[in-house]
PDB file of N, CA, C and O in Angstrom:
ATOM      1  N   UNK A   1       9.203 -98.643  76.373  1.00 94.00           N
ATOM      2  CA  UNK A   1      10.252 -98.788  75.374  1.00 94.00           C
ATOM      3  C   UNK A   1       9.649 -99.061  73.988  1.00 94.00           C
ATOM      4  O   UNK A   1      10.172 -98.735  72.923  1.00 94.00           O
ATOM      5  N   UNK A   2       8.512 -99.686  74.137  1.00 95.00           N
ATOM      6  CA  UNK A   2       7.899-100.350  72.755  1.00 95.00           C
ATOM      7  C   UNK A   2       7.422 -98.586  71.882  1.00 95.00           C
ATOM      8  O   UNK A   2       7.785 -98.127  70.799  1.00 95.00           O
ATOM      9  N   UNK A   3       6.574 -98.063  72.865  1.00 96.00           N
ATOM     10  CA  UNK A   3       6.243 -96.928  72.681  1.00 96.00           C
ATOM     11  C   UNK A   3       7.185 -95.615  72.084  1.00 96.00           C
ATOM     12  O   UNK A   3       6.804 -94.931  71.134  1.00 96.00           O
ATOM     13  N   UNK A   4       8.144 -95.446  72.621  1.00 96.00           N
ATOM     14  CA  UNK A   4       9.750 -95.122  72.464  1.00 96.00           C
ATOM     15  C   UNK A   4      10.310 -95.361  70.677  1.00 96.00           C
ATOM     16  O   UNK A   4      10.559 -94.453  69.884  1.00 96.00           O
ATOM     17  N   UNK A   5      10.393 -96.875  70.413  1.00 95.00           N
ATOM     18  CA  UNK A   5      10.420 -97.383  69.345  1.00 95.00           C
ATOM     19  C   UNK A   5       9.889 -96.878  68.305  1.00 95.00           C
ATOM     20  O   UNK A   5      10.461 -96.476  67.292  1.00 95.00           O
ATOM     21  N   UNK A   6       8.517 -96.897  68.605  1.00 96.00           N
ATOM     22  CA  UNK A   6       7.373 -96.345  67.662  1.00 96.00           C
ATOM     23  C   UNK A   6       7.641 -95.435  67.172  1.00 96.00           C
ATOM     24  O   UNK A   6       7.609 -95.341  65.945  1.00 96.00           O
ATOM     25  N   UNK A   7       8.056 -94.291  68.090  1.00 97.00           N
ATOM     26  CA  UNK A   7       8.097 -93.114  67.931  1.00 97.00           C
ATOM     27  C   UNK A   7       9.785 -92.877  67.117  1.00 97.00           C
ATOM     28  O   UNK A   7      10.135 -91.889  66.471  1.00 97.00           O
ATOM     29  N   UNK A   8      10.221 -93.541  67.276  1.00 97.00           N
ATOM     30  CA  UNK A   8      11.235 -93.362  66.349  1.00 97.00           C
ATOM     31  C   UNK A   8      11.176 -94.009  65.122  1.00 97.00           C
ATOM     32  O   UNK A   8      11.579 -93.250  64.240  1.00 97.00           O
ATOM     33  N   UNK A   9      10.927 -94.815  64.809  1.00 94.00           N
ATOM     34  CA  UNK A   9      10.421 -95.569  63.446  1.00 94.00           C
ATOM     35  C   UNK A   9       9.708 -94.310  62.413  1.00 94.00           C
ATOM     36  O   UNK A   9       9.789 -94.077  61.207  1.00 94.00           O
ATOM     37  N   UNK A  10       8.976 -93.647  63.577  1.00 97.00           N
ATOM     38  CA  UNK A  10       8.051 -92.673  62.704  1.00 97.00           C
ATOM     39  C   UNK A  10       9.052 -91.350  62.416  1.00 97.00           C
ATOM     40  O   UNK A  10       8.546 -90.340  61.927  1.00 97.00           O
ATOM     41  N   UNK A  11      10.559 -91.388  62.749  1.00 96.00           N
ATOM     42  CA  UNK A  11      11.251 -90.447  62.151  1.00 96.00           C
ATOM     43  C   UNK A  11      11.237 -89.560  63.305  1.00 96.00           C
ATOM     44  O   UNK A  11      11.531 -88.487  62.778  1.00 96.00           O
ATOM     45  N   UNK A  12      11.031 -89.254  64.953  1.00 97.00           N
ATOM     46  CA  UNK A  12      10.940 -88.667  65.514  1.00 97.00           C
ATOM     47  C   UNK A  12      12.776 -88.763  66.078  1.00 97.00           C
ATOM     48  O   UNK A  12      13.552 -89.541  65.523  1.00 97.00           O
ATOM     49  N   UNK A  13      13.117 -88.044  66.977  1.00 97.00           N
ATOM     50  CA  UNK A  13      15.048 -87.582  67.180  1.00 97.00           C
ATOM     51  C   UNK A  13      14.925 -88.188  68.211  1.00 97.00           C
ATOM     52  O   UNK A  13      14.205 -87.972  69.186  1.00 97.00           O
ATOM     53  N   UNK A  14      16.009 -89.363  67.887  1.00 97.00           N
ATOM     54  CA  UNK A  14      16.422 -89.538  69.309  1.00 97.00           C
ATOM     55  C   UNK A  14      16.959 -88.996  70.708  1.00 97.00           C
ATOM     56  O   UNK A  14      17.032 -89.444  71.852  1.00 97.00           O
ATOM     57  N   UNK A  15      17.314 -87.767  70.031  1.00 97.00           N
ATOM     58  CA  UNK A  15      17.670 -87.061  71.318  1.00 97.00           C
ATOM     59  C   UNK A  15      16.660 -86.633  71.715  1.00 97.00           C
ATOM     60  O   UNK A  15      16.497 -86.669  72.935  1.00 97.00           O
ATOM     61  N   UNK A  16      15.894 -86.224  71.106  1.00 97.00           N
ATOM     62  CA  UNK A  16      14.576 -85.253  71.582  1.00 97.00           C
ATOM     63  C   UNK A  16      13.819 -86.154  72.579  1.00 97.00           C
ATOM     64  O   UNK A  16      13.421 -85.746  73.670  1.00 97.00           O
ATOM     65  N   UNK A  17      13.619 -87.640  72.039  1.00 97.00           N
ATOM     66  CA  UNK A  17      12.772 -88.825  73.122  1.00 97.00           C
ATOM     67  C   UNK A  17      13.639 -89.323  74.273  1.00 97.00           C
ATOM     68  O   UNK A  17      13.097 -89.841  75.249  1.00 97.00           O
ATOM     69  N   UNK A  18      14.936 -89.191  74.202  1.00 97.00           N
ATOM     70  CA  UNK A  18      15.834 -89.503  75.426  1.00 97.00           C
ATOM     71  C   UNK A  18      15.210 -88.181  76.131  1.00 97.00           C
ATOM     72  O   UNK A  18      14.237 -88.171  76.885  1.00 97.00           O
ATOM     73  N   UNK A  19      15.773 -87.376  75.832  1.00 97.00           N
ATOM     74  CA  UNK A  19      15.861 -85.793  76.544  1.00 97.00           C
ATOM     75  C   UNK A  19      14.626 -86.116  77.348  1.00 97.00           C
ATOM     76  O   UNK A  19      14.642 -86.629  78.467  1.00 97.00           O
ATOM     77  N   UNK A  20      13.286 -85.676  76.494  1.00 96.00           N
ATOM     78  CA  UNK A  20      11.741 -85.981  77.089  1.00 96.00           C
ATOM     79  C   UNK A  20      11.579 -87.058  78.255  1.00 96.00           C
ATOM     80  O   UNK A  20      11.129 -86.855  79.382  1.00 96.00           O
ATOM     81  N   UNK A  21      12.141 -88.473  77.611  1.00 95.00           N
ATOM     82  CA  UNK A  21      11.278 -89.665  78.555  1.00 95.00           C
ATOM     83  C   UNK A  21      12.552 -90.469  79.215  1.00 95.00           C
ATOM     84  O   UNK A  21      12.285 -91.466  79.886  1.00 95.00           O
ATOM     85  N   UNK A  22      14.005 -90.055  79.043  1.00 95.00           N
ATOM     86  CA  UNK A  22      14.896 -90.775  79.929  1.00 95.00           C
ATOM     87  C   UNK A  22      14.533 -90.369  81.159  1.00 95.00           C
ATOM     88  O   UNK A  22      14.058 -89.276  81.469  1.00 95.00           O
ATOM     89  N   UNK A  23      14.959 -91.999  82.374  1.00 93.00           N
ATOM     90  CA  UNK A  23      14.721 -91.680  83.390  1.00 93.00           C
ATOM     91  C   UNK A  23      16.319 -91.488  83.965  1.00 93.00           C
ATOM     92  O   UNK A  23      16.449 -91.144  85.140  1.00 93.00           O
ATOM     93  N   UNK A  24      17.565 -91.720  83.102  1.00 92.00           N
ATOM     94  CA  UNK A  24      18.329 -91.279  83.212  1.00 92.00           C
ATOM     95  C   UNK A  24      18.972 -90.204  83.218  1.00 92.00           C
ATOM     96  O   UNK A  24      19.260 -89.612  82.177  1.00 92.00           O
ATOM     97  N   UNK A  25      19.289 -89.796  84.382  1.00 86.00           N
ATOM     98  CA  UNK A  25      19.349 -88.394  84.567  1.00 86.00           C
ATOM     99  C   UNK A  25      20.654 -87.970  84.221  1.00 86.00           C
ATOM    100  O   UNK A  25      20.596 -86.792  84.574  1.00 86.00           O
ATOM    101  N   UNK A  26      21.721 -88.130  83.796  1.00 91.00           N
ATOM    102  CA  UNK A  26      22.928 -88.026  82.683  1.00 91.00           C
ATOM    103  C   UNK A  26      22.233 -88.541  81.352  1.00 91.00           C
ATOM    104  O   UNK A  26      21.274 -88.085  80.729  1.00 91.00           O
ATOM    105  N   UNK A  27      22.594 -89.034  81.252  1.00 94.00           N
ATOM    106  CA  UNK A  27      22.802 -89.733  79.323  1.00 94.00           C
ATOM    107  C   UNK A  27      21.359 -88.885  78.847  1.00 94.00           C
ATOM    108  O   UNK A  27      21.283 -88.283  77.776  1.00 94.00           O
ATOM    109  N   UNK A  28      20.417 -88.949  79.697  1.00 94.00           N
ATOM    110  CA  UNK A  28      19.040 -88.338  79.440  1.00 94.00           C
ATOM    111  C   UNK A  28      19.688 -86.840  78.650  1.00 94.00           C
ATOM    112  O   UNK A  28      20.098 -86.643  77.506  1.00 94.00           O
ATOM    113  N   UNK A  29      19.589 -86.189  79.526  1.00 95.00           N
ATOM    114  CA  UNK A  29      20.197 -84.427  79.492  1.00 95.00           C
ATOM    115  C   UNK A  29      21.006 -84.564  78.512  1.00 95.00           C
ATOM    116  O   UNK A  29      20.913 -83.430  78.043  1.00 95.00           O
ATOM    117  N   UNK A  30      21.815 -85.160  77.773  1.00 96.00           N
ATOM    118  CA  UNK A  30      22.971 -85.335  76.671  1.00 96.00           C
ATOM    119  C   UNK A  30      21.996 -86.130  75.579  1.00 96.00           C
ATOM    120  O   UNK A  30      22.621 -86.748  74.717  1.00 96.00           O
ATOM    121  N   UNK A  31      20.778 -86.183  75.519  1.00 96.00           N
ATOM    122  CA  UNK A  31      20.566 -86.645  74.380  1.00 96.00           C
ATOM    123  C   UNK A  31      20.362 -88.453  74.342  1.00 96.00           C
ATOM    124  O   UNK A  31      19.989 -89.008  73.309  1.00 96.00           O
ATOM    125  N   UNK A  32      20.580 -89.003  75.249  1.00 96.00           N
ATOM    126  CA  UNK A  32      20.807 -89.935  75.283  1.00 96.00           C
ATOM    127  C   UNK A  32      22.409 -90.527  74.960  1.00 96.00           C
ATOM    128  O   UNK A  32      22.677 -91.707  74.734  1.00 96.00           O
ATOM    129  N   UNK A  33      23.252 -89.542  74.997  1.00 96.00           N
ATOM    130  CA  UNK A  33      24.600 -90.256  74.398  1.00 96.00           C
ATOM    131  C   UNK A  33      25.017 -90.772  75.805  1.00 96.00           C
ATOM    132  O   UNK A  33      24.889 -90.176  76.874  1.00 96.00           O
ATOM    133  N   UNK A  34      25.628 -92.209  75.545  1.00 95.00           N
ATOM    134  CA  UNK A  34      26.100 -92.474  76.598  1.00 95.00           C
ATOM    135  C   UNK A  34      28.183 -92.174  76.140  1.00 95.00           C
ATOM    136  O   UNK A  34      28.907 -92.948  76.766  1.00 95.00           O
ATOM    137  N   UNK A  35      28.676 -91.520  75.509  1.00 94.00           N
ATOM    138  CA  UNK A  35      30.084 -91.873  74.810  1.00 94.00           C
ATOM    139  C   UNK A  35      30.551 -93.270  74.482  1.00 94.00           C
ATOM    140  O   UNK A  35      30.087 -94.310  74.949  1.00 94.00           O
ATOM    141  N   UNK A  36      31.366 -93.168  73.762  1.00 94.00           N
ATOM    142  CA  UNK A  36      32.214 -94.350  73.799  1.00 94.00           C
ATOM    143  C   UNK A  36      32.279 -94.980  74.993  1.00 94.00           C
ATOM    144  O   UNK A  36      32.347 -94.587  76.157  1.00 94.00           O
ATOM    145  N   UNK A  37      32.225 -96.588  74.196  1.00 95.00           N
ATOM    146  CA  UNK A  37      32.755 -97.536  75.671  1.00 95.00           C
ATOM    147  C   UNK A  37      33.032 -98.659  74.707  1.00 95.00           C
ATOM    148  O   UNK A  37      32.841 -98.755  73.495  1.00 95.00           O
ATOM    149  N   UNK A  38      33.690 -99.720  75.865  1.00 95.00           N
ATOM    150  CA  UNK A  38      34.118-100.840  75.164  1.00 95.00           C
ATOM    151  C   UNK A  38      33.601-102.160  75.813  1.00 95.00           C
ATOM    152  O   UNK A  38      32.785-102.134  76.733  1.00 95.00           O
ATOM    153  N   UNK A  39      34.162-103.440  75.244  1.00 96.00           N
ATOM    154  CA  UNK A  39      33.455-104.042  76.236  1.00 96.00           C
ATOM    155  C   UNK A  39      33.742-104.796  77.458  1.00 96.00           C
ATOM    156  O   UNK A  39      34.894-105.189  77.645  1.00 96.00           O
ATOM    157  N   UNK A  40      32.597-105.100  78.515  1.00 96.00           N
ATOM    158  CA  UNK A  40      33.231-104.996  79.949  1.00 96.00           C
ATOM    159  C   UNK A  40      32.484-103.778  80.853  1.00 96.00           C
ATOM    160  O   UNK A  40      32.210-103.764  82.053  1.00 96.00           O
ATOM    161  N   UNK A  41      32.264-102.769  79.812  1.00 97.00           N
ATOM    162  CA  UNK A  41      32.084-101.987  80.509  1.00 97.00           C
ATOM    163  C   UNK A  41      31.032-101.566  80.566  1.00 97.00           C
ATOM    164  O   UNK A  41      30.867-100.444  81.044  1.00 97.00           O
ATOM    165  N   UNK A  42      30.177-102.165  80.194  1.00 97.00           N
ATOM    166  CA  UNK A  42      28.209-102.018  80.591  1.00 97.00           C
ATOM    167  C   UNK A  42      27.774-103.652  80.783  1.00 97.00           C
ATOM    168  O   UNK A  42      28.373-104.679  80.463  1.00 97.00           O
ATOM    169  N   UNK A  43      26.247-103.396  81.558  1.00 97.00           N
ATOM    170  CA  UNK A  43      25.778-104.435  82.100  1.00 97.00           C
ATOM    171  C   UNK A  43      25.882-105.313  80.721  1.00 97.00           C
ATOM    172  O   UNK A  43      26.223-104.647  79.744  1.00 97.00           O
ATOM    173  N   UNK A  44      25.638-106.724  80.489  1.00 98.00           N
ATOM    174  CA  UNK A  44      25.729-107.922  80.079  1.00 98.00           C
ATOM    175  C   UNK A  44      24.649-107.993  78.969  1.00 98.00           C
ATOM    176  O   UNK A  44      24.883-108.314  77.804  1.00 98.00           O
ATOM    177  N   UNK A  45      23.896-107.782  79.284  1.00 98.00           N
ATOM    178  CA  UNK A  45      21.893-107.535  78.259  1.00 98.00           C
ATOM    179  C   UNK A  45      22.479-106.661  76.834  1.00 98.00           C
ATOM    180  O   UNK A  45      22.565-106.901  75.630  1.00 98.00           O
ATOM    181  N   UNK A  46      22.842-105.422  77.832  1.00 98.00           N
ATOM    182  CA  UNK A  46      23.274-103.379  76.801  1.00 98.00           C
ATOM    183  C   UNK A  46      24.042-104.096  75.860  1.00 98.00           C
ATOM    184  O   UNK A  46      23.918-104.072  74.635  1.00 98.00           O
ATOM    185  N   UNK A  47      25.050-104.896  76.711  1.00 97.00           N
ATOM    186  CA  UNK A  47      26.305-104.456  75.620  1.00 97.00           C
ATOM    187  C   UNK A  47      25.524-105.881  74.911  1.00 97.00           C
ATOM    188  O   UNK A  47      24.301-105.839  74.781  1.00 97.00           O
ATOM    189  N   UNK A  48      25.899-106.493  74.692  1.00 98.00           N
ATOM    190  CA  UNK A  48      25.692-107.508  73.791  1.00 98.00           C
ATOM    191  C   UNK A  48      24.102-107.065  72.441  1.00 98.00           C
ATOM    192  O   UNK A  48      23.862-107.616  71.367  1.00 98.00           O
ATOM    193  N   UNK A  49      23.504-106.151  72.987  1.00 98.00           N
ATOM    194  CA  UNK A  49      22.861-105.345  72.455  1.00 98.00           C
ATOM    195  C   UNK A  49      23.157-104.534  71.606  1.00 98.00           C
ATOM    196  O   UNK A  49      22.842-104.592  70.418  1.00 98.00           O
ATOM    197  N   UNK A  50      23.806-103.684  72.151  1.00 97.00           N
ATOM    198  CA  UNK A  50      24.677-102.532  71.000  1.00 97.00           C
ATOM    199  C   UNK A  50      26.246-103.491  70.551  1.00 97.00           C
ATOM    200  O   UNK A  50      26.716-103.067  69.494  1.00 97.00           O
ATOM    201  N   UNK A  51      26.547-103.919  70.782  1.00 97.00           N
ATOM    202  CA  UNK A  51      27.416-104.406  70.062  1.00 97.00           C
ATOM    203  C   UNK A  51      27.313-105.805  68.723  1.00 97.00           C
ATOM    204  O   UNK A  51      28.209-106.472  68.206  1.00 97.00           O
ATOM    205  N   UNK A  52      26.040-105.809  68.554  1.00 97.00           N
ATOM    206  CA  UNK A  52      25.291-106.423  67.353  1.00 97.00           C
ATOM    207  C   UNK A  52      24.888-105.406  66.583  1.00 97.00           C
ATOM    208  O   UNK A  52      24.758-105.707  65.397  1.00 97.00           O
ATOM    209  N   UNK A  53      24.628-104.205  66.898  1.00 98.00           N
ATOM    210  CA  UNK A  53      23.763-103.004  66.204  1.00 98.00           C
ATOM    211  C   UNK A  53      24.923-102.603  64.945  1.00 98.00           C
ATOM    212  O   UNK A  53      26.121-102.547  65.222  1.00 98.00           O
ATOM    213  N   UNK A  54      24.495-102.377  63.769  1.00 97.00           N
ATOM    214  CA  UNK A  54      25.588-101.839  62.695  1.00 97.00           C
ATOM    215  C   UNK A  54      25.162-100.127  63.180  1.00 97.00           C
ATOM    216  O   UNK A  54      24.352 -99.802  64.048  1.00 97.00           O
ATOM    217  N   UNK A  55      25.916 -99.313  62.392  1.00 96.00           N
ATOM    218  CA  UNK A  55      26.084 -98.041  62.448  1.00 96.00           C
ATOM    219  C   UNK A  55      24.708 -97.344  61.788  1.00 96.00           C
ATOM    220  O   UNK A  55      24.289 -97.268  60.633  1.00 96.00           O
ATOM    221  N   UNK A  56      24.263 -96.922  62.946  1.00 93.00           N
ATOM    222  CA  UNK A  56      22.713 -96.110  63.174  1.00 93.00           C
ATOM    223  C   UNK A  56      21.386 -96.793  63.400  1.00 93.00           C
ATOM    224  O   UNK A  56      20.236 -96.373  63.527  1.00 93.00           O
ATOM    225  N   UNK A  57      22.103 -98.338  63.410  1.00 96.00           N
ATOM    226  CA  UNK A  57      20.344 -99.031  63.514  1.00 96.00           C
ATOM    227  C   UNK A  57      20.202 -98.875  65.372  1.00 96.00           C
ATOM    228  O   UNK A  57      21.032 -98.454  66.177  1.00 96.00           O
ATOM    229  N   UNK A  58      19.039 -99.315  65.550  1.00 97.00           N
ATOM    230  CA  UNK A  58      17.875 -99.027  66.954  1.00 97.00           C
ATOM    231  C   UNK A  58      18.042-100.565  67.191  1.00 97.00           C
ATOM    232  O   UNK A  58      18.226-101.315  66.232  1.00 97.00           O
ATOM    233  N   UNK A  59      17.982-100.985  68.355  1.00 97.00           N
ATOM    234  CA  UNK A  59      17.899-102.074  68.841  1.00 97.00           C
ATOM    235  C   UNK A  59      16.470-102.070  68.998  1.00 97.00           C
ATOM    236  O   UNK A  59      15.726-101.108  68.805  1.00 97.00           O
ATOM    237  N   UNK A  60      16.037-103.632  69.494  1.00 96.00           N
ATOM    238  CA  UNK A  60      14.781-103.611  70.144  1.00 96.00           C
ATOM    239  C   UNK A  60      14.843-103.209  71.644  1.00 96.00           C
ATOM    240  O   UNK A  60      15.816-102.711  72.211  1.00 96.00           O
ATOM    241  N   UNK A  61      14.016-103.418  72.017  1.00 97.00           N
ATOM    242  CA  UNK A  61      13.963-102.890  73.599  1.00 97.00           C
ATOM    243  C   UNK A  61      15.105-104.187  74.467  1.00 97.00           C
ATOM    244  O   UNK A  61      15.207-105.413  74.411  1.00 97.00           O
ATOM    245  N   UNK A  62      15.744-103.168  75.165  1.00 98.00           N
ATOM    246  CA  UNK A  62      16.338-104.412  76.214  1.00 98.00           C
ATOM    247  C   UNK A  62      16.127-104.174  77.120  1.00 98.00           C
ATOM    248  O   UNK A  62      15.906-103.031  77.521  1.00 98.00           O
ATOM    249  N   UNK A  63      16.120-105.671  78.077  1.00 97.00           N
ATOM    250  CA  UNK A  63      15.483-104.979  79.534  1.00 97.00           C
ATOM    251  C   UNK A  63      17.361-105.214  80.439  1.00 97.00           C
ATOM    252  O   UNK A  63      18.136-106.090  80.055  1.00 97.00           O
ATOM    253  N   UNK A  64      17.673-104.317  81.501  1.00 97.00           N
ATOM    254  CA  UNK A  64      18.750-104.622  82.199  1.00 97.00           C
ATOM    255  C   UNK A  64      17.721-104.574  83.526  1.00 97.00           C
ATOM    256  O   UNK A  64      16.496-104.555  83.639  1.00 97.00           O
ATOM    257  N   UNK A  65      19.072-104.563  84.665  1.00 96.00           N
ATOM    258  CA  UNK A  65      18.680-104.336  86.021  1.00 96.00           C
ATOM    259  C   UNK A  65      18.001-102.662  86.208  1.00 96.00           C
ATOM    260  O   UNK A  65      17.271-102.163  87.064  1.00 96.00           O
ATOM    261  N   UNK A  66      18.592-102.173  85.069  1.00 94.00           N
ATOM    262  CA  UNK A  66      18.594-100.570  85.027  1.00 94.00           C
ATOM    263  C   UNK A  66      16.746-100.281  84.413  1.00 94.00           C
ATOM    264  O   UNK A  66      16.282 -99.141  84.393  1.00 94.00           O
ATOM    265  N   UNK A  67      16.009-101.378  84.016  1.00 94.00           N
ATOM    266  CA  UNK A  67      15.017-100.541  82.952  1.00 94.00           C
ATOM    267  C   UNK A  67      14.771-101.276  81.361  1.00 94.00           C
ATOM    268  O   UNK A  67      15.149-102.427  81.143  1.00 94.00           O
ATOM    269  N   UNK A  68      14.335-100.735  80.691  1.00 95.00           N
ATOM    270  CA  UNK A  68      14.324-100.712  79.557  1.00 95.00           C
ATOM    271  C   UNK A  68      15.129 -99.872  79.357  1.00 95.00           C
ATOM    272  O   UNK A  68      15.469 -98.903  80.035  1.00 95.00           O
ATOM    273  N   UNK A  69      15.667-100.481  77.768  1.00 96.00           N
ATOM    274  CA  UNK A  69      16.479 -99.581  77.066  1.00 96.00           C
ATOM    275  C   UNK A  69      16.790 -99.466  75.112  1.00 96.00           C
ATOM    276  O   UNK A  69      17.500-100.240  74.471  1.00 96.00           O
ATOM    277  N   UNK A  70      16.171 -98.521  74.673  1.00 97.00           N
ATOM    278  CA  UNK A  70      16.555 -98.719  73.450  1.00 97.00           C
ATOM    279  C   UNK A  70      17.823 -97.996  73.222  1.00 97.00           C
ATOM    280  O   UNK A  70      18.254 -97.049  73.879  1.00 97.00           O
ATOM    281  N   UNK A  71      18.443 -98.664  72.043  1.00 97.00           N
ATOM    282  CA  UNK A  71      20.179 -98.111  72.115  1.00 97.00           C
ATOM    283  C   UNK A  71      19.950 -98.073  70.252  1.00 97.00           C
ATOM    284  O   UNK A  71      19.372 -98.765  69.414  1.00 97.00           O
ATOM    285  N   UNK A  72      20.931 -96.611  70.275  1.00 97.00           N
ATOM    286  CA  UNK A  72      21.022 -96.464  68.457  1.00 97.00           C
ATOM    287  C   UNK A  72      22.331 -96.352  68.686  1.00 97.00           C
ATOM    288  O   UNK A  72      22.743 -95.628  69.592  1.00 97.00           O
ATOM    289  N   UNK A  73      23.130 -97.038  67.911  1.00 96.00           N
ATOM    290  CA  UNK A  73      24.615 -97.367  67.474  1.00 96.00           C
ATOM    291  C   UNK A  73      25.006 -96.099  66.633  1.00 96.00           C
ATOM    292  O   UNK A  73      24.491 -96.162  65.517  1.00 96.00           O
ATOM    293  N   UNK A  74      25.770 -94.951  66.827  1.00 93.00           N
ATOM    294  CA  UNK A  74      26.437 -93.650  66.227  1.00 93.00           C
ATOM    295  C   UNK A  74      27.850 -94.076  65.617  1.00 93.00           C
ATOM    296  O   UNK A  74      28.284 -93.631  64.554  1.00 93.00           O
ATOM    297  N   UNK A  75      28.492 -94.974  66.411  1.00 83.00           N
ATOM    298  CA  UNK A  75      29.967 -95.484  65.715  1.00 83.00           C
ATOM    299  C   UNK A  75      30.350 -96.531  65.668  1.00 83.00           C
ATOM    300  O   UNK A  75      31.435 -96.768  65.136  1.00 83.00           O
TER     301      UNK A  75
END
């Protein structure tokens, strides 16, 4: 994830590094979009994660039960 980071800092697409290195095999294939959601409706770590993020910033890495995860806020 740290690695991940990097690589976006340096201006690289987030979709392009989901697509490449998700081990998620949905949200991966889409770019990393997971759609809209609200809250309740992701693990406890994510959301409280993206729901601090303003519109387009990168979180730091979070860890869930799921992995690491970096999350960029679109809306």
């Amino acid at each position: 994830a740290l690695a991940v980071l990097e690589r976006l800092k340096k201006g690289e697409s987030f979709a392009n590094l989901a697509k490449e290195l998700s081990i998620d095999k949905g949200s991966g294939k889409r770019g990393g979009d997971l759609g809209s959601f609200g809250r309740g409706m992701m693990v406890k770590p994510f959301e409280e994660a993206a729901f601090k993020l303003e519109r387009g910033q990168l979180s730091e890495p979070v860890k869930t039960e799921f992995g690491y995860h970096v999350i960029k806020r679109l809306d």
